[in-house]
Amino acid sequence: RTCCMMNSLVLTCFPLLYFYNLLYYTDVGSVLFVLASYSCSIRNHHLKSAFLGAISVLFRQTNIIWVGFTAGTVVIRDIENRGFLQQHDDFVSQMEIAVRVILRCFWQYLMLLLPY
């Protein structure tokens, strides 16, 4: 009885995994590693996030877009938190500071994006 209940639960929650596991085997792993990468980036674990992003790219190469999105959101959040946009009115100085922040703090993501 417990086995039947577990099978029905799996069938209800994970229909792709239950029926089409051999056809769509990369969907579940791809989404898992992309979301885990984004979750780690929110918690400021950037090295873990870059590593999980690299694993997600091994599942599907198009996940490099999501890794770039993750790195971009981290950069924007860091620039806003440091208050660079309020301190400098000149566009050139803002861009110079942004590039320094990107290179100094987020090299983990950049190393993953370089081959592409």
PDB file of C-alpha atoms in Angstrom:
ATOM      1  CA  ARG A   1       0.000   0.000   0.000  1.00  0.00           C
ATOM      2  CA  THR A   2       2.809   2.428   0.838  1.00  0.00           C
ATOM      3  CA  CYS A   3       4.536   1.664  -2.441  1.00  0.00           C
ATOM      4  CA  CYS A   4       1.361   2.472  -4.393  1.00  0.00           C
ATOM      5  CA  MET A   5       0.946   5.735  -2.511  1.00  0.00           C
ATOM      6  CA  MET A   6       4.549   6.725  -3.233  1.00  0.00           C
ATOM      7  CA  ASN A   7       4.172   5.879  -6.928  1.00  0.00           C
ATOM      8  CA  SER A   8       1.054   8.005  -7.164  1.00  0.00           C
ATOM      9  CA  LEU A   9       2.834  10.864  -5.387  1.00  0.00           C
ATOM     10  CA  VAL A  10       5.764  10.645  -7.809  1.00  0.00           C
ATOM     11  CA  LEU A  11       3.384  10.499 -10.746  1.00  0.00           C
ATOM     12  CA  THR A  12       1.518  13.569  -9.492  1.00  0.00           C
ATOM     13  CA  CYS A  13       4.556  15.707  -8.633  1.00  0.00           C
ATOM     14  CA  PHE A  14       7.064  14.693 -11.298  1.00  0.00           C
ATOM     15  CA  PRO A  15       5.292  13.564 -14.483  1.00  0.00           C
ATOM     16  CA  LEU A  16       8.337  14.221 -16.682  1.00  0.00           C
ATOM     17  CA  LEU A  17      10.580  12.243 -14.404  1.00  0.00           C
ATOM     18  CA  TYR A  18       8.134   9.350 -14.161  1.00  0.00           C
ATOM     19  CA  PHE A  19       7.156   8.745 -17.798  1.00  0.00           C
ATOM     20  CA  TYR A  20       9.730  10.451 -19.985  1.00  0.00           C
ATOM     21  CA  ASN A  21      12.897  10.106 -17.948  1.00  0.00           C
ATOM     22  CA  LEU A  22      14.884   8.672 -20.840  1.00  0.00           C
ATOM     23  CA  LEU A  23      13.713  11.326 -23.308  1.00  0.00           C
ATOM     24  CA  TYR A  24      13.956  14.454 -21.168  1.00  0.00           C
ATOM     25  CA  TYR A  25      16.685  13.477 -18.765  1.00  0.00           C
ATOM     26  CA  THR A  26      18.454  16.833 -18.926  1.00  0.00           C
ATOM     27  CA  ASP A  27      15.451  18.964 -17.918  1.00  0.00           C
ATOM     28  CA  VAL A  28      15.399  18.135 -14.244  1.00  0.00           C
ATOM     29  CA  GLY A  29      19.154  18.358 -13.723  1.00  0.00           C
ATOM     30  CA  SER A  30      19.441  21.517 -15.762  1.00  0.00           C
ATOM     31  CA  VAL A  31      16.776  23.355 -13.798  1.00  0.00           C
ATOM     32  CA  LEU A  32      18.114  22.021 -10.504  1.00  0.00           C
ATOM     33  CA  PHE A  33      21.639  23.333 -11.056  1.00  0.00           C
ATOM     34  CA  VAL A  34      20.514  26.679 -12.494  1.00  0.00           C
ATOM     35  CA  LEU A  35      18.272  27.338  -9.496  1.00  0.00           C
ATOM     36  CA  ALA A  36      20.923  26.137  -7.054  1.00  0.00           C
ATOM     37  CA  SER A  37      23.429  28.480  -8.704  1.00  0.00           C
ATOM     38  CA  TYR A  38      21.062  31.438  -8.426  1.00  0.00           C
ATOM     39  CA  SER A  39      20.247  30.534  -4.823  1.00  0.00           C
ATOM     40  CA  CYS A  40      23.931  30.479  -3.897  1.00  0.00           C
ATOM     41  CA  SER A  41      24.489  33.827  -5.578  1.00  0.00           C
ATOM     42  CA  ILE A  42      21.695  35.383  -3.524  1.00  0.00           C
ATOM     43  CA  ARG A  43      23.419  34.127  -0.368  1.00  0.00           C
ATOM     44  CA  ASN A  44      26.776  35.578  -1.571  1.00  0.00           C
ATOM     45  CA  HIS A  45      28.406  32.162  -2.081  1.00  0.00           C
ATOM     46  CA  HIS A  46      29.837  33.132  -5.447  1.00  0.00           C
ATOM     47  CA  LEU A  47      32.373  30.348  -5.850  1.00  0.00           C
ATOM     48  CA  LYS A  48      29.696  27.711  -5.181  1.00  0.00           C
ATOM     49  CA  SER A  49      27.356  29.529  -7.526  1.00  0.00           C
ATOM     50  CA  ALA A  50      29.919  29.570 -10.329  1.00  0.00           C
ATOM     51  CA  PHE A  51      30.671  25.874  -9.787  1.00  0.00           C
ATOM     52  CA  LEU A  52      26.973  24.961  -9.912  1.00  0.00           C
ATOM     53  CA  GLY A  53      26.595  27.160 -12.976  1.00  0.00           C
ATOM     54  CA  ALA A  54      29.418  25.247 -14.660  1.00  0.00           C
ATOM     55  CA  ILE A  55      27.654  21.976 -13.903  1.00  0.00           C
ATOM     56  CA  SER A  56      24.420  23.365 -15.347  1.00  0.00           C
ATOM     57  CA  VAL A  57      26.284  24.302 -18.528  1.00  0.00           C
ATOM     58  CA  LEU A  58      27.451  20.688 -18.781  1.00  0.00           C
ATOM     59  CA  PHE A  59      23.784  19.657 -18.864  1.00  0.00           C
ATOM     60  CA  ARG A  60      22.820  22.245 -21.462  1.00  0.00           C
ATOM     61  CA  GLN A  61      25.073  24.800 -23.072  1.00  0.00           C
ATOM     62  CA  THR A  62      22.235  27.303 -23.308  1.00  0.00           C
ATOM     63  CA  ASN A  63      22.380  27.609 -19.510  1.00  0.00           C
ATOM     64  CA  ILE A  64      25.310  29.976 -20.014  1.00  0.00           C
ATOM     65  CA  ILE A  65      22.628  32.643 -20.489  1.00  0.00           C
ATOM     66  CA  TRP A  66      21.317  31.944 -16.971  1.00  0.00           C
ATOM     67  CA  VAL A  67      24.839  32.004 -15.552  1.00  0.00           C
ATOM     68  CA  GLY A  68      25.325  35.408 -17.185  1.00  0.00           C
ATOM     69  CA  PHE A  69      22.007  36.561 -15.750  1.00  0.00           C
ATOM     70  CA  THR A  70      23.071  35.396 -12.289  1.00  0.00           C
ATOM     71  CA  ALA A  71      26.397  37.205 -12.550  1.00  0.00           C
ATOM     72  CA  GLY A  72      24.676  40.339 -13.834  1.00  0.00           C
ATOM     73  CA  THR A  73      22.199  40.465 -10.978  1.00  0.00           C
ATOM     74  CA  VAL A  74      25.011  40.003  -8.466  1.00  0.00           C
ATOM     75  CA  VAL A  75      27.000  42.832 -10.046  1.00  0.00           C
ATOM     76  CA  ILE A  76      24.018  45.181 -10.059  1.00  0.00           C
ATOM     77  CA  ARG A  77      23.160  44.319  -6.465  1.00  0.00           C
ATOM     78  CA  ASP A  78      26.755  44.892  -5.344  1.00  0.00           C
ATOM     79  CA  ILE A  79      27.024  48.233  -7.129  1.00  0.00           C
ATOM     80  CA  GLU A  80      23.749  49.389  -5.571  1.00  0.00           C
ATOM     81  CA  ASN A  81      24.771  48.203  -2.094  1.00  0.00           C
ATOM     82  CA  ARG A  82      28.092  50.018  -2.236  1.00  0.00           C
ATOM     83  CA  GLY A  83      26.381  53.255  -3.257  1.00  0.00           C
ATOM     84  CA  PHE A  84      28.556  53.879  -6.323  1.00  0.00           C
ATOM     85  CA  LEU A  85      25.682  55.222  -8.373  1.00  0.00           C
ATOM     86  CA  GLN A  86      24.906  57.979  -5.883  1.00  0.00           C
ATOM     87  CA  GLN A  87      28.506  59.065  -5.322  1.00  0.00           C
ATOM     88  CA  HIS A  88      29.583  59.621  -8.927  1.00  0.00           C
ATOM     89  CA  ASP A  89      27.573  61.680 -11.388  1.00  0.00           C
ATOM     90  CA  ASP A  90      29.953  61.226 -14.310  1.00  0.00           C
ATOM     91  CA  PHE A  91      29.042  58.286 -16.552  1.00  0.00           C
ATOM     92  CA  VAL A  92      32.667  57.444 -17.357  1.00  0.00           C
ATOM     93  CA  SER A  93      33.635  57.228 -13.684  1.00  0.00           C
ATOM     94  CA  GLN A  94      30.574  55.085 -12.971  1.00  0.00           C
ATOM     95  CA  MET A  95      31.549  52.656 -15.712  1.00  0.00           C
ATOM     96  CA  GLU A  96      35.168  52.555 -14.545  1.00  0.00           C
ATOM     97  CA  ILE A  97      34.094  51.701 -11.015  1.00  0.00           C
ATOM     98  CA  ALA A  98      31.625  49.099 -12.288  1.00  0.00           C
ATOM     99  CA  VAL A  99      34.336  47.375 -14.321  1.00  0.00           C
ATOM    100  CA  ARG A 100      36.661  47.337 -11.297  1.00  0.00           C
ATOM    101  CA  VAL A 101      33.930  45.810  -9.128  1.00  0.00           C
ATOM    102  CA  ILE A 102      33.178  43.181 -11.761  1.00  0.00           C
ATOM    103  CA  LEU A 103      36.806  42.183 -12.163  1.00  0.00           C
ATOM    104  CA  ARG A 104      37.637  42.219  -8.461  1.00  0.00           C
ATOM    105  CA  CYS A 105      34.590  40.536  -6.960  1.00  0.00           C
ATOM    106  CA  PHE A 106      33.129  38.331  -9.658  1.00  0.00           C
ATOM    107  CA  TRP A 107      36.031  36.632 -11.372  1.00  0.00           C
ATOM    108  CA  GLN A 108      34.432  33.240 -10.664  1.00  0.00           C
ATOM    109  CA  TYR A 109      31.601  33.952 -13.079  1.00  0.00           C
ATOM    110  CA  LEU A 110      33.895  35.571 -15.616  1.00  0.00           C
ATOM    111  CA  MET A 111      36.113  32.500 -15.789  1.00  0.00           C
ATOM    112  CA  LEU A 112      33.062  30.447 -16.679  1.00  0.00           C
ATOM    113  CA  LEU A 113      31.888  32.928 -19.319  1.00  0.00           C
ATOM    114  CA  LEU A 114      35.272  33.355 -21.034  1.00  0.00           C
ATOM    115  CA  PRO A 115      35.111  30.215 -23.226  1.00  0.00           C
ATOM    116  CA  TYR A 116      31.865  31.446 -24.692  1.00  0.00           C
TER     117      TYR A 116
END
